[in-house]
Coordinates of C-alpha atoms and ligand atoms in Angstrom, one line a residue:
M20 CA -41.0 158.8 127.9
E21 CA -37.5 159.0 129.2
E22 CA -36.5 161.9 131.4
I23 CA -33.0 163.3 130.8
P24 CA -31.4 166.1 132.9
V25 CA -30.5 169.4 131.3
K26 CA -26.7 169.2 130.6
V27 CA -24.8 172.1 132.3
A28 CA -21.4 173.3 131.1
V29 CA -19.3 176.0 132.8
R30 CA -16.8 178.1 130.8
I31 CA -14.2 180.4 132.4
R32 CA -12.8 183.0 130.1
P33 CA -9.1 184.1 130.5
L34 CA -8.5 187.4 132.0
L35 CA -8.7 190.2 129.5
C36 CA -5.8 192.5 128.7
K37 CA -7.2 195.4 130.7
E38 CA -7.7 193.0 133.7
I39 CA -4.2 191.9 133.5
L40 CA -3.1 195.5 133.4
H41 CA -5.0 196.4 136.4
N42 CA -3.5 193.4 138.1
H43 CA -6.8 191.4 138.7
Q44 CA -6.3 188.2 140.5
V45 CA -7.8 184.9 139.3
C46 CA -10.4 183.4 141.8
V47 CA -12.0 180.6 139.8
R48 CA -10.1 177.6 138.4
V49 CA -10.8 174.2 136.8
I50 CA -9.5 171.3 139.0
P51 CA -7.4 169.3 136.5
N52 CA -8.7 166.0 135.1
T53 CA -12.1 166.5 136.7
Q54 CA -15.4 168.0 135.8
Q55 CA -15.0 170.4 138.8
I56 CA -14.5 174.1 139.5
I57 CA -13.1 175.7 142.5
I58 CA -14.0 179.3 143.4
G59 CA -12.4 181.1 146.1
R60 CA -10.4 178.9 148.5
D61 CA -12.6 176.0 148.9
R62 CA -15.9 176.2 147.2
V63 CA -16.1 173.2 144.7
F64 CA -18.8 172.7 142.0
T65 CA -19.2 169.7 139.8
F66 CA -20.8 170.0 136.2
D67 CA -21.4 168.0 133.2
F68 CA -18.6 169.8 131.3
V69 CA -16.1 172.4 132.5
F70 CA -13.8 174.4 130.3
G71 CA -10.9 176.5 131.6
K72 CA -9.3 179.6 130.3
N73 CA -7.5 177.7 127.7
S74 CA -10.4 176.0 126.2
T75 CA -11.0 176.5 122.4
Q76 CA -14.3 177.2 120.7
D77 CA -13.8 173.9 118.8
E78 CA -13.4 172.0 122.1
V79 CA -16.7 173.6 123.4
Y80 CA -18.5 172.9 120.2
N81 CA -17.5 169.3 119.9
T82 CA -18.3 168.4 123.5
C83 CA -21.5 170.2 124.1
I84 CA -23.2 171.1 120.7
K85 CA -22.3 168.3 118.3
P86 CA -24.6 165.8 120.1
L87 CA -27.4 168.3 120.0
V88 CA -27.0 168.8 116.3
L89 CA -27.3 165.0 115.9
S90 CA -30.5 165.0 117.9
L91 CA -31.9 167.8 115.8
I92 CA -31.4 165.8 112.8
E93 CA -33.0 162.7 114.5
G94 CA -36.1 165.0 115.2
Y95 CA -35.7 166.4 118.6
N96 CA -36.1 170.1 119.4
V97 CA -32.8 171.3 121.0
T98 CA -31.7 174.3 122.8
V99 CA -28.4 175.9 123.9
F100 CA -28.4 178.9 126.0
A101 CA -25.6 181.0 127.6
Y102 CA -26.0 182.4 131.0
G103 CA -23.7 184.6 133.1
Q104 CA -22.6 188.0 134.2
T105 CA -22.1 190.8 131.6
G106 CA -18.6 190.4 130.0
S107 CA -18.2 186.9 131.0
G108 CA -18.1 185.5 127.4
K109 CA -21.7 184.5 126.4
T110 CA -21.9 186.2 123.0
Y111 CA -18.2 185.1 122.3
T112 CA -19.2 181.4 123.1
I113 CA -22.6 181.4 121.3
G114 CA -21.1 183.1 118.3
G115 CA -23.5 185.9 118.1
G116 CA -21.2 188.9 117.5
H117 CA -20.0 190.2 114.2
V118 CA -19.5 186.8 112.8
A119 CA -18.2 187.8 109.5
S120 CA -15.1 189.5 110.8
V121 CA -14.2 186.6 113.2
V122 CA -11.4 184.4 112.3
E123 CA -12.1 180.6 111.8
G124 CA -10.8 179.4 115.0
Q125 CA -12.6 182.0 117.1
K126 CA -16.0 181.2 115.6
G127 CA -18.7 180.4 118.1
I128 CA -21.3 177.8 118.4
I129 CA -23.9 179.0 115.9
P130 CA -21.6 179.4 112.7
R131 CA -20.2 175.8 113.6
A132 CA -23.7 174.2 114.1
I133 CA -24.9 175.8 110.8
Q134 CA -21.9 174.3 108.9
E135 CA -22.6 170.9 110.4
I136 CA -26.3 171.0 109.6
F137 CA -25.7 171.8 106.0
Q138 CA -23.1 169.1 105.8
N139 CA -25.6 166.7 107.2
I140 CA -28.0 167.7 104.5
S141 CA -25.4 167.3 101.7
E142 CA -24.7 163.8 103.0
N143 CA -28.4 162.7 103.0
P144 CA -29.5 162.8 99.5
S145 CA -32.6 160.4 100.2
T146 CA -34.3 163.2 102.2
D147 CA -35.8 166.7 101.2
F148 CA -34.8 169.3 103.6
K149 CA -36.5 172.7 104.2
I150 CA -34.6 175.1 106.5
K151 CA -36.0 178.1 108.0
V152 CA -34.4 180.8 110.2
S153 CA -35.9 183.3 112.6
Y154 CA -34.2 185.8 115.0
I155 CA -35.9 187.4 117.8
E156 CA -34.8 189.6 120.7
V157 CA -36.5 190.4 124.0
Y158 CA -35.5 194.0 124.7
K159 CA -37.2 195.5 127.8
E160 CA -39.8 192.8 128.0
D161 CA -40.9 193.5 124.3
L162 CA -40.3 191.1 121.5
R163 CA -38.5 192.5 118.5
D164 CA -38.0 190.7 115.1
L165 CA -34.3 191.1 114.2
L166 CA -35.0 189.9 110.7
E167 CA -37.9 192.2 110.0
L168 CA -37.5 195.4 112.1
E169 CA -40.6 197.1 110.7
T170 CA -42.6 194.3 112.5
S171 CA -44.5 196.0 115.3
M172 CA -44.0 194.5 118.7
K173 CA -47.7 194.2 119.0
D174 CA -47.7 191.8 116.0
L175 CA -45.5 189.2 117.8
H176 CA -47.2 186.9 120.1
I177 CA -45.9 184.0 122.3
R178 CA -48.4 181.1 121.8
E179 CA -48.4 177.4 122.3
D180 CA -49.1 175.2 119.2
E181 CA -51.4 172.0 119.2
K182 CA -48.5 169.8 120.4
G183 CA -47.8 172.2 123.3
N184 CA -44.6 173.6 121.8
T185 CA -44.0 177.3 122.3
V186 CA -44.1 179.3 119.0
I187 CA -43.8 183.1 118.3
V188 CA -46.7 184.1 116.0
G189 CA -45.9 186.8 113.6
A190 CA -42.1 186.2 113.5
K191 CA -40.5 186.2 110.1
E192 CA -39.2 182.9 109.0
C193 CA -36.7 183.1 106.1
Q194 CA -36.4 180.0 104.0
V195 CA -32.8 179.3 103.3
E196 CA -30.8 177.2 100.9
S197 CA -27.1 177.4 102.0
A198 CA -25.0 178.0 105.0
D199 CA -23.9 181.4 103.6
E200 CA -27.5 182.6 103.4
V201 CA -27.9 181.6 107.2
M202 CA -24.7 183.4 108.1
S203 CA -25.9 186.6 106.4
L204 CA -29.1 186.5 108.2
L205 CA -27.3 186.0 111.5
E206 CA -25.1 189.0 110.6
M207 CA -28.0 191.1 109.8
G208 CA -29.9 190.2 112.9
N209 CA -26.7 190.9 115.1
A210 CA -26.4 194.3 113.7
A211 CA -29.9 195.1 114.6
R212 CA -29.5 193.8 118.1
H213 CA -29.5 196.2 121.1
T214 CA -26.0 196.6 122.4
G215 CA -24.4 199.3 124.4
T216 CA -21.2 200.2 126.1
T217 CA -21.0 199.7 129.9
Q218 CA -18.1 199.7 132.2
M219 CA -18.1 195.9 132.3
N220 CA -18.2 195.3 128.5
E221 CA -17.7 197.6 125.7
H222 CA -20.3 195.7 123.5
S223 CA -22.6 194.6 126.2
S224 CA -25.8 192.8 124.8
R225 CA -28.8 194.7 126.3
S226 CA -31.3 192.1 125.2
H227 CA -31.9 188.4 125.1
A228 CA -31.5 186.9 121.7
I229 CA -32.9 183.8 120.3
F230 CA -31.7 182.6 116.9
T231 CA -33.8 179.6 115.6
I232 CA -33.1 177.1 112.8
S233 CA -36.2 174.9 111.9
I234 CA -35.6 171.9 109.9
C235 CA -38.4 170.0 107.9
Q236 CA -37.3 166.6 106.7
V237 CA -39.4 164.6 104.2
E238 CA -38.1 161.2 103.0
K239 CA -38.1 160.9 99.3
N240 CA -39.7 158.1 97.2
T241 CA -41.6 156.2 99.9
E242 CA -45.1 156.8 98.8
A243 CA -45.5 153.3 97.5
A244 CA -43.4 150.4 98.8
E245 CA -42.3 147.8 96.3
D246 CA -44.7 145.1 97.7
G247 CA -47.5 147.4 97.1
S248 CA -48.2 147.9 100.8
W249 CA -49.1 151.5 101.8
C250 CA -46.3 153.4 103.6
S251 CA -46.6 157.0 105.0
R252 CA -44.0 159.6 104.1
R253 CA -42.0 160.5 107.1
H254 CA -42.3 164.1 108.1
I255 CA -40.0 165.6 110.8
V256 CA -40.0 169.1 112.0
S257 CA -37.4 170.1 114.5
K258 CA -35.9 173.3 116.0
F259 CA -32.5 174.4 117.2
H260 CA -32.8 177.5 119.5
F261 CA -29.5 179.3 120.2
V262 CA -30.2 181.7 123.2
D263 CA -27.7 184.5 124.1
L264 CA -29.1 186.1 127.3
A265 CA -28.3 189.6 128.3
G266 CA -25.9 189.6 131.1
S267 CA -26.8 189.8 134.8
E268 CA -25.2 193.0 136.2
R269 CA -24.9 195.0 139.3
V270 CA -26.1 198.4 138.6
M271 CA -23.4 200.0 140.8
K272 CA -20.7 198.1 139.1
T273 CA -21.8 198.8 135.5
G274 CA -22.1 202.6 136.4
N275 CA -25.4 202.7 134.4
T276 CA -27.7 205.8 134.5
G277 CA -30.6 207.0 132.7
E278 CA -31.8 204.7 129.9
R279 CA -29.0 202.1 130.7
F280 CA -30.3 202.0 134.2
K281 CA -33.8 201.3 133.1
E282 CA -32.4 198.5 130.8
S283 CA -30.6 197.0 133.7
I284 CA -33.6 196.8 135.8
Q285 CA -35.6 195.1 133.0
I286 CA -32.7 192.7 132.2
N287 CA -32.4 191.8 136.0
S288 CA -36.0 191.2 136.4
G289 CA -36.1 188.8 133.3
L290 CA -33.1 187.0 134.7
L291 CA -34.6 186.9 138.2
A292 CA -37.6 185.2 136.5
L293 CA -35.5 182.8 134.8
G294 CA -33.6 182.0 138.2
N295 CA -37.0 181.4 139.8
V296 CA -38.0 179.1 137.1
I297 CA -34.6 177.2 137.4
S298 CA -35.1 177.1 141.2
A299 CA -38.6 175.8 140.9
L300 CA -37.6 173.2 138.5
G301 CA -34.4 172.1 140.1
D302 CA -35.6 172.0 143.6
P303 CA -35.9 168.3 144.5
R304 CA -38.1 169.0 147.4
R305 CA -40.6 171.0 145.2
K306 CA -44.1 170.6 146.6
S307 CA -46.1 172.6 144.1
S308 CA -46.2 171.9 140.4
H309 CA -46.5 175.6 139.6
I310 CA -43.4 176.8 137.6
P311 CA -43.5 180.6 137.1
Y312 CA -42.9 180.6 133.4
R313 CA -45.3 183.3 132.9
D314 CA -43.3 185.8 134.9
A315 CA -41.2 187.1 132.0
K316 CA -41.1 186.8 128.2
I317 CA -37.7 185.0 128.3
T318 CA -39.0 182.2 130.6
R319 CA -42.1 181.7 128.5
L320 CA -39.9 181.4 125.5
L321 CA -37.6 178.9 127.2
K322 CA -40.6 176.8 128.5
D323 CA -39.9 173.9 126.3
S324 CA -36.2 173.9 126.9
L325 CA -36.5 174.0 130.7
G326 CA -38.6 171.1 132.0
G327 CA -40.1 170.6 128.6
S328 CA -39.7 168.3 125.5
A329 CA -36.4 169.5 124.2
K330 CA -32.9 168.5 124.7
T331 CA -31.0 171.4 126.4
V332 CA -27.5 172.5 127.2
M333 CA -26.9 175.5 129.4
I334 CA -23.5 177.1 129.2
T335 CA -22.7 179.3 132.2
C336 CA -19.9 181.8 131.5
V337 CA -17.8 183.2 134.4
S338 CA -15.1 185.7 134.7
P339 CA -12.2 184.6 136.4
S340 CA -11.3 188.0 138.1
S341 CA -11.6 188.1 141.9
L342 CA -13.3 191.4 141.4
N343 CA -16.4 189.6 140.0
F344 CA -16.2 186.9 142.8
D345 CA -19.8 187.4 144.0
E346 CA -21.4 187.3 140.5
S347 CA -19.4 184.3 139.5
L348 CA -20.4 182.4 142.6
N349 CA -23.9 183.4 141.9
S350 CA -23.6 182.0 138.4
L351 CA -22.2 178.8 139.7
K352 CA -25.0 178.4 142.2
Y353 CA -27.6 178.8 139.3
A354 CA -25.9 176.5 137.2
N355 CA -25.6 173.8 139.8
R356 CA -29.4 174.2 140.4
A357 CA -30.0 173.8 136.8
R358 CA -28.4 170.3 136.8
N359 CA -31.6 169.1 138.6
I360 CA -33.9 170.0 135.9
R361 CA -35.3 167.2 134.0
N362 CA -36.6 167.3 130.5
K363 CA -38.7 164.7 128.6
P364 CA -37.4 164.9 125.0
I365 CA -39.9 163.7 122.4
L366 CA -39.1 162.8 118.8
N367 CA -41.2 165.0 116.6
F368 CA -41.5 161.9 114.5
S369 CA -41.6 158.5 116.0
P370 CA -41.7 155.1 114.3
E371 CA -44.7 154.3 116.6
S372 CA -46.7 157.2 115.2
D373 CA -45.7 156.4 111.7
R374 CA -47.1 152.8 112.3
M375 CA -50.2 154.3 113.7
D376 CA -50.7 156.3 110.6
E377 CA -50.3 153.2 108.5
M378 CA -52.6 151.3 110.6
E379 CA -55.2 153.9 110.5
F380 CA -54.8 154.0 106.7
E381 CA -55.2 150.2 106.6
I382 CA -58.3 150.4 108.7
K383 CA -59.8 152.9 106.4
L384 CA -59.1 150.6 103.4
L385 CA -60.5 147.6 105.3
R386 CA -63.6 149.6 106.0
E387 CA -64.1 150.4 102.4
A388 CA -63.6 146.8 101.4
L389 CA -66.0 145.7 104.0
Q390 CA -68.7 148.1 102.8
S391 CA -68.4 146.9 99.2
Q392 CA -68.2 143.3 100.3
Q393 CA -71.4 144.0 102.4
A394 CA -73.2 145.4 99.4
S395 CA -72.3 142.6 97.1
S396 CA -73.1 139.8 99.7
M397 CA -76.4 141.5 100.3
S398 CA -77.3 141.2 96.6
Q399 CA -76.0 137.5 96.6
T400 CA -78.1 136.7 99.6
S401 CA -81.1 138.2 98.2
Q402 CA -80.6 136.0 94.9
I403 CA -80.0 132.8 96.8
H404 CA -82.8 133.0 99.4
R405 CA -85.3 135.0 97.4
E406 CA -88.2 133.5 99.3
E407 CA -86.6 133.4 102.6
T408 CA -86.8 136.2 105.2
P409 CA -83.4 137.1 106.9
D410 CA -83.8 135.1 110.0
N411 CA -81.0 134.9 112.5
R412 CA -81.7 131.4 113.3
I413 CA -81.3 130.2 109.8
L414 CA -78.2 132.1 109.3
F415 CA -76.9 130.6 112.5
L416 CA -77.7 127.2 111.3
E417 CA -76.2 127.8 108.0
E418 CA -73.1 128.8 109.7
Q419 CA -72.9 125.6 111.6
V420 CA -73.6 123.5 108.5
A421 CA -70.7 125.3 106.7
Q422 CA -68.5 124.8 109.7
L423 CA -69.3 121.0 109.8
Q424 CA -69.0 120.8 106.1
G425 CA -65.5 122.2 106.3
E426 CA -64.5 119.8 109.0
C427 CA -65.8 117.0 107.0
L428 CA -63.9 118.0 103.9
G429 CA -60.8 118.0 106.3
Y430 CA -61.4 114.5 107.5
Q431 CA -62.2 113.4 103.9
N432 CA -58.9 114.5 102.8
C433 CA -57.1 112.6 105.5
I434 CA -59.0 109.6 104.8
E435 CA -58.2 109.8 101.0
E436 CA -54.5 110.0 102.0
A437 CA -54.7 107.1 104.3
F438 CA -56.6 105.0 101.9
T439 CA -53.9 105.3 99.2
L440 CA -51.2 104.7 101.8
L441 CA -52.9 101.6 103.1
V442 CA -53.5 100.3 99.5
E443 CA -49.6 100.7 98.9
L444 CA -48.9 99.1 102.1
K445 CA -51.2 96.2 101.6
D446 CA -49.2 95.0 98.5
A447 CA -45.8 95.9 100.1
V448 CA -46.3 94.4 103.5
R449 CA -47.0 90.9 104.5
L450 CA -50.1 90.8 106.7
N451 CA -51.5 87.8 108.5
Q452 CA -55.1 86.7 108.0
K453 CA -56.5 88.7 110.8
Q454 CA -54.9 91.7 109.8
Q455 CA -55.9 91.4 106.1
H456 CA -59.5 90.9 107.4
K457 CA -59.5 94.0 109.5
L458 CA -58.0 96.1 106.7
Q459 CA -60.6 94.9 104.3
E460 CA -63.4 95.8 106.9
W461 CA -61.8 99.3 107.0
F462 CA -61.8 99.7 103.2
N463 CA -65.4 98.8 103.1
M464 CA -66.4 101.1 105.9
T465 CA -64.4 103.9 104.2
Q466 CA -66.2 103.3 100.9
E467 CA -69.7 103.4 102.6
V468 CA -68.7 106.6 104.2
R469 CA -67.5 108.3 101.1
K470 CA -70.7 107.3 99.3
S471 CA -72.9 108.6 102.1
I472 CA -71.1 111.9 102.1
L473 CA -71.5 112.2 98.3
T474 CA -75.2 111.6 98.7
S475 CA -75.6 114.0 101.5
F476 CA -73.9 116.7 99.4
R477 CA -76.1 115.9 96.5
G478 CA -79.1 116.1 98.6
S479 CA -78.3 119.2 100.6
R480 CA -77.1 121.2 97.5
G481 CA -79.6 119.6 95.2
I482 CA -76.9 120.1 92.4
G483 CA -74.8 117.1 93.0
N484 CA -71.4 118.9 92.7
L485 CA -69.0 118.5 95.7
E486 CA -66.7 121.1 94.5
E487 CA -69.2 123.9 95.2
G488 CA -68.7 123.2 99.0
P489 CA -65.7 125.4 99.7
Q490 CA -67.1 128.4 97.8
H491 CA -70.3 128.2 99.9
I492 CA -68.2 127.9 103.0
T493 CA -66.2 130.9 102.0
V494 CA -69.3 133.1 101.5
I495 CA -70.7 132.0 104.9
Q496 CA -67.3 132.7 106.6
L497 CA -67.1 136.1 105.0
K498 CA -70.7 136.7 106.3
R499 CA -69.5 135.8 109.7
E500 CA -66.5 138.1 109.5
L501 CA -68.8 140.9 108.1
K502 CA -71.0 140.4 111.2
K503 CA -68.1 140.7 113.5
C504 CA -66.8 143.8 111.7
Q505 CA -70.2 145.4 111.9
C506 CA -70.3 144.8 115.6
A507 CA -66.8 146.3 115.9
L508 CA -67.8 149.3 113.8
A509 CA -70.9 149.7 116.2
A510 CA -68.6 149.6 119.1
D511 CA -66.2 152.1 117.6
E512 CA -69.1 154.4 116.9
V513 CA -70.2 154.3 120.6
V514 CA -66.6 155.3 121.5
F515 CA -66.5 158.0 118.9
N516 CA -69.7 159.4 120.3
K517 CA -68.3 159.3 123.7
K518 CA -65.0 161.0 122.8
E519 CA -67.0 163.6 120.9
L520 CA -68.8 164.5 124.0
E521 CA -65.6 164.6 125.8
V522 CA -64.1 166.8 123.3
K523 CA -67.1 169.2 123.5
E524 CA -66.8 169.3 127.4
L525 CA -63.1 170.0 127.1
K526 CA -63.7 172.7 124.5
N527 CA -66.1 174.4 127.0
Q528 CA -63.5 174.1 129.8
V529 CA -60.8 175.6 127.5
Q530 CA -63.1 178.5 126.7
M531 CA -63.7 179.2 130.2
M532 CA -60.0 178.9 131.0
V533 CA -59.3 181.4 128.1
Q534 CA -61.8 183.8 129.6
E535 CA -60.1 183.4 133.0
N536 CA -56.8 183.8 131.4
K537 CA -57.8 187.1 129.7
E538 CA -58.9 188.4 133.0
H539 CA -55.6 187.4 134.6
V540 CA -53.8 189.0 131.7
L541 CA -55.7 192.2 132.3
S542 CA -55.1 192.3 135.9
L543 CA -51.3 191.4 135.4
K544 CA -51.0 194.2 132.9
E545 CA -52.3 196.7 135.4
A546 CA -50.0 195.4 138.0
Q547 CA -47.0 195.6 135.6
K548 CA -48.2 199.1 134.8
V549 CA -48.1 200.1 138.3
N550 CA -44.8 198.4 138.9
R551 CA -43.4 200.2 135.9
L552 CA -44.6 203.7 137.1
Q553 CA -43.2 202.8 140.5
N554 CA -39.8 201.9 138.9
E555 CA -39.7 205.0 136.9
K556 CA -40.6 207.0 140.0
I557 CA -37.6 205.4 141.9
I558 CA -35.3 206.2 139.0
E559 CA -36.5 209.8 138.8
Q560 CA -36.1 210.2 142.6
Q561 CA -32.6 208.5 142.3
L562 CA -31.7 211.2 139.8
L563 CA -33.1 213.9 141.7
L564 CA -31.2 212.7 144.8
D565 CA -28.0 212.6 142.7
Q566 CA -28.7 216.1 141.4
M567 CA -29.4 217.5 144.8
S568 CA -26.4 216.0 146.4
E569 CA -24.3 217.4 143.6
E570 CA -25.8 220.8 144.3
L571 CA -25.3 220.4 147.9
T572 CA -21.6 219.7 147.3
K573 CA -21.2 222.7 145.2
L574 CA -23.0 224.9 147.6
N575 CA -20.8 223.6 150.5
L576 CA -17.7 224.4 148.4
S577 CA -18.9 227.8 147.6
M578 CA -19.9 228.5 151.3
T579 CA -16.7 227.3 152.6
S580 CA -14.7 229.6 150.3
S581 CA -16.9 232.6 150.8
A582 CA -16.6 232.0 154.5
K583 CA -13.1 232.0 154.3
E584 CA -13.0 235.1 152.3
T585 CA -15.2 237.1 154.7
C586 CA -13.5 236.0 157.8
G587 CA -9.9 236.1 156.6
D588 CA -7.2 235.2 159.1
G589 CA -8.1 238.2 161.5
P590 CA -8.4 237.8 165.2
D591 CA -12.1 238.5 165.3
A592 CA -13.0 235.5 163.0
R593 CA -15.2 233.3 165.3
I594 CA -15.0 230.2 163.2
P595 CA -13.8 227.2 165.1
E596 CA -10.5 225.4 163.7
K597 CA -12.3 222.4 162.7
R598 CA -16.2 222.6 162.0
P599 CA -18.0 219.2 162.2
Y600 CA -20.4 220.2 159.4
T601 CA -20.3 222.3 156.3
V602 CA -23.3 224.7 156.8
P603 CA -25.0 226.1 153.7
F604 CA -26.7 229.4 153.9
D605 CA -30.4 229.4 153.3
T606 CA -31.5 232.8 151.9
R607 CA -35.1 232.3 152.5
L608 CA -34.6 231.6 156.2
G609 CA -31.8 234.0 156.5
H610 CA -29.8 232.0 158.9
Y611 CA -27.5 229.0 158.7
I612 CA -29.1 225.6 158.7
C613 CA -27.4 222.6 160.1
I614 CA -27.4 219.5 157.9
P615 CA -26.1 216.4 159.7
A616 CA -23.6 214.2 157.9
R617 CA -25.7 211.2 156.8
S618 CA -23.9 208.1 155.8
D619 CA -26.4 207.4 153.0
A620 CA -26.0 210.8 151.5
R621 CA -22.3 210.1 151.2
K622 CA -22.9 206.7 149.6
V623 CA -24.9 208.3 146.8
K624 CA -22.0 210.7 146.2
S625 CA -19.4 208.0 146.1
E626 CA -21.1 206.1 143.3
H627 CA -20.0 208.9 140.8
Ligands
ADP724 P1 -21.0 188.8 127.2 O1 -21.7 188.4 126.1 O2 -21.1 187.8 128.4 O3 -21.3 190.1 127.9 P2 -18.8 188.9 125.7 O4 -18.9 187.6 125.0 O5 -19.1 190.1 124.9 O6 -19.4 188.8 127.1 O7 -17.2 188.8 126.1 C1 -16.5 190.0 126.7 C2 -15.2 190.1 126.2 O8 -14.4 189.0 126.6 C3 -15.1 190.1 124.7 O9 -14.1 191.0 124.3 C4 -14.6 188.7 124.2 O10 -13.8 188.8 123.1 C5 -13.8 188.2 125.4 N1 -13.9 186.9 125.7 C6 -14.9 186.2 126.3 N2 -14.7 184.9 126.4 C7 -13.5 184.7 126.0 C8 -12.6 183.5 125.7 N3 -13.1 182.3 126.1 N4 -11.4 183.6 125.2 C9 -11.0 184.9 124.8 N5 -11.8 186.0 125.0 C10 -12.9 185.9 125.4
MG725 MG1 -23.4 189.5 125.2

C-alpha cells in the first residue's frame, strides 16, 4: 500500500477594512514564484501550496480540491480541513457560511465541489450513483446533528466500521438527487451551527463542523458478460469530509467572558488534542506508536484523515496582521509539522478485490460441478464394476493403463501420418534397392504393430471397438481430477477449521478488550468530570476576582473622595501629599487596612 503525505496549503487572507483603518502592519508574505512563506523578518516556511492575499477562491479550489474530487469518484475517502486562528478565513475558504447569499466568485470549496461531483455524475451514465449528505458539529465536546436538531447528543456515537473507518452512528444521512438539494441542506446546517460574535470575528464559529458527502457507485449492466462468464457488479462507496474547525484563540484577545470563555476553553482543548495528534504523527523521531486520537471528539473523527486511509488536504489560514504574529507563527509551525504525516489511501473498490470475488464465485461453481460429477461417476463406477470392491490398487492400475493407452493412441496417430507420407514418398522419390528394402521392412513392422494394438484393445475391452478408448480415458482422467479436488477440499477444510479457531480466539480477545475499554471509558469520564468541575471553579474564581477587583476600585475611589472631603485643604490635614497606596476603610475592624499594590491585581483590571 502506497504511503502519501498529507498535502498542506497555507492561505493568507488580505487585511480587513477595519484592520486597514487601524493601520495594522502586514507581517506574513508569500515569496513570489515559490511555495514559501516568510513571517516576520526572516522565518521562512515551505508548503505544498501557498496562497497570498490576492488568491481567488477558484485558484484555491482548482489547485487543492479538484484532485480530491477526482479521487473521491475513483473510490478514495478524502478530507479537506481548515485550520487557523479565529478570523483567519477558514469558513470563508471552506465555504461554510451563508452560501445562498454569496456571489459566484466568492463561493468557497464546498459549493464548488458539490457542483463538480454532480457534473461528474451527469457525464457518467453507465453508473448508478447514490449520494448522501450528513452534517455534524462538535460543540463543547458534544456531537450535534445539524440536519436533525432534535436528535439527542446521546444518540450520536463515534464508532469504527468493519473496515476500520470512523463512522458516526445515529447521524442523519439525507439522500439527495441534485446539487441544489445539497446546497439547501448545507445552508440549513450552517444556520443551525453555533456561531457568536467575538472581538476577533463578528461571526466566529464556536464549533468544529464536518460536512460529509457519501457517494455509492454501482456499475450498470455488468451482471452477465457477453461471453457468459460471471462478472461481479462494482460497488464503490467513498466519502468527502469538509471540516471547518473552530478557530484557535487567545482568551485575552477575544475578550471572552462567561459562556464564551467556557467555549474558548473547550475549543482550545480540542485543538490542543489535534495539535498533539499532528505532532505525534508528524514527528519523524517518534518512538511510540501511540497516537492520542481518543483525547478529543474532533481527533477521533479525523482519525482516518490523519495517518489513516484517506487522502487529505489541510488548509491553514493565517491573518497577515502583525498584531496576530504569534498566532500566525504557531499556525505555520503546526502546518509545517503536518507535512510529515503520511496516509495510506485505499481504494474502497479495487480490481484485485473484484477479481477475488469473481474467483470465489468460480470456485463455488466448480465445487458444485465437482459434487454433481462425483455423484454421477459414483453411479457409473458402480455399474461398471458391480462385482469389484473399490480397491485403490486397481484404481491406480486403471489409471496407469489409461495413461499408457493415451500415449499409445498418440504414437498411433504419428505412425499413421508417417505411413501415408512414406507411401507418397515411395512413389515420388527414387530409392536404391537397399533403401527400398529398409522401407518395406518398416511397412511390415508397422502393419504388425497396428494389428497387435487392435487385438490388445479387443482383448482388454472385450468389445472390439477402438473408438471407446478415449471415452474411457476421459472418465479415468476425470476421476483422477476428482481425487485431487477432494484432497484440496480436505486441505481447505483443515484450513477453515484452523481459521475458525483463530476467529474464536480473536473474538474472545476483542471481548476482553471491549471490557477493558469500558473500564477505561468510565475512569476517563470520571477524570473529565473532575476536570470540568475544576475548570468551572477556575472560571468562577476568575469572575469573583474580577468582581472583587472592581469593587476594590470603586471603594478606593469613594475613599479617596471622602478623605478629600473630610480633610479639605486646611492646615491640620495630616494626609501626605502623595500616598503610596489607596487605603480602604474596613468597617468591621474599625481601622485602615493596608493593601499592597500587587502587580497581578492590576493585570486582571487591565483586561477590561
Ligand atoms: P474564521 O472562520 O477563520 O474564523 P472567517 O472565514 O469567518 O474566519 O473570516 C473572517 C473575515 O475575513 C470574514 O469577514 C471574511 O469574509 C474575511 N475573509 C477571510 N478570508 C478572506 C479572503 N481570502 N479574502 C477576503 N476576505 C476574507
Ligand atoms: Mg469560522
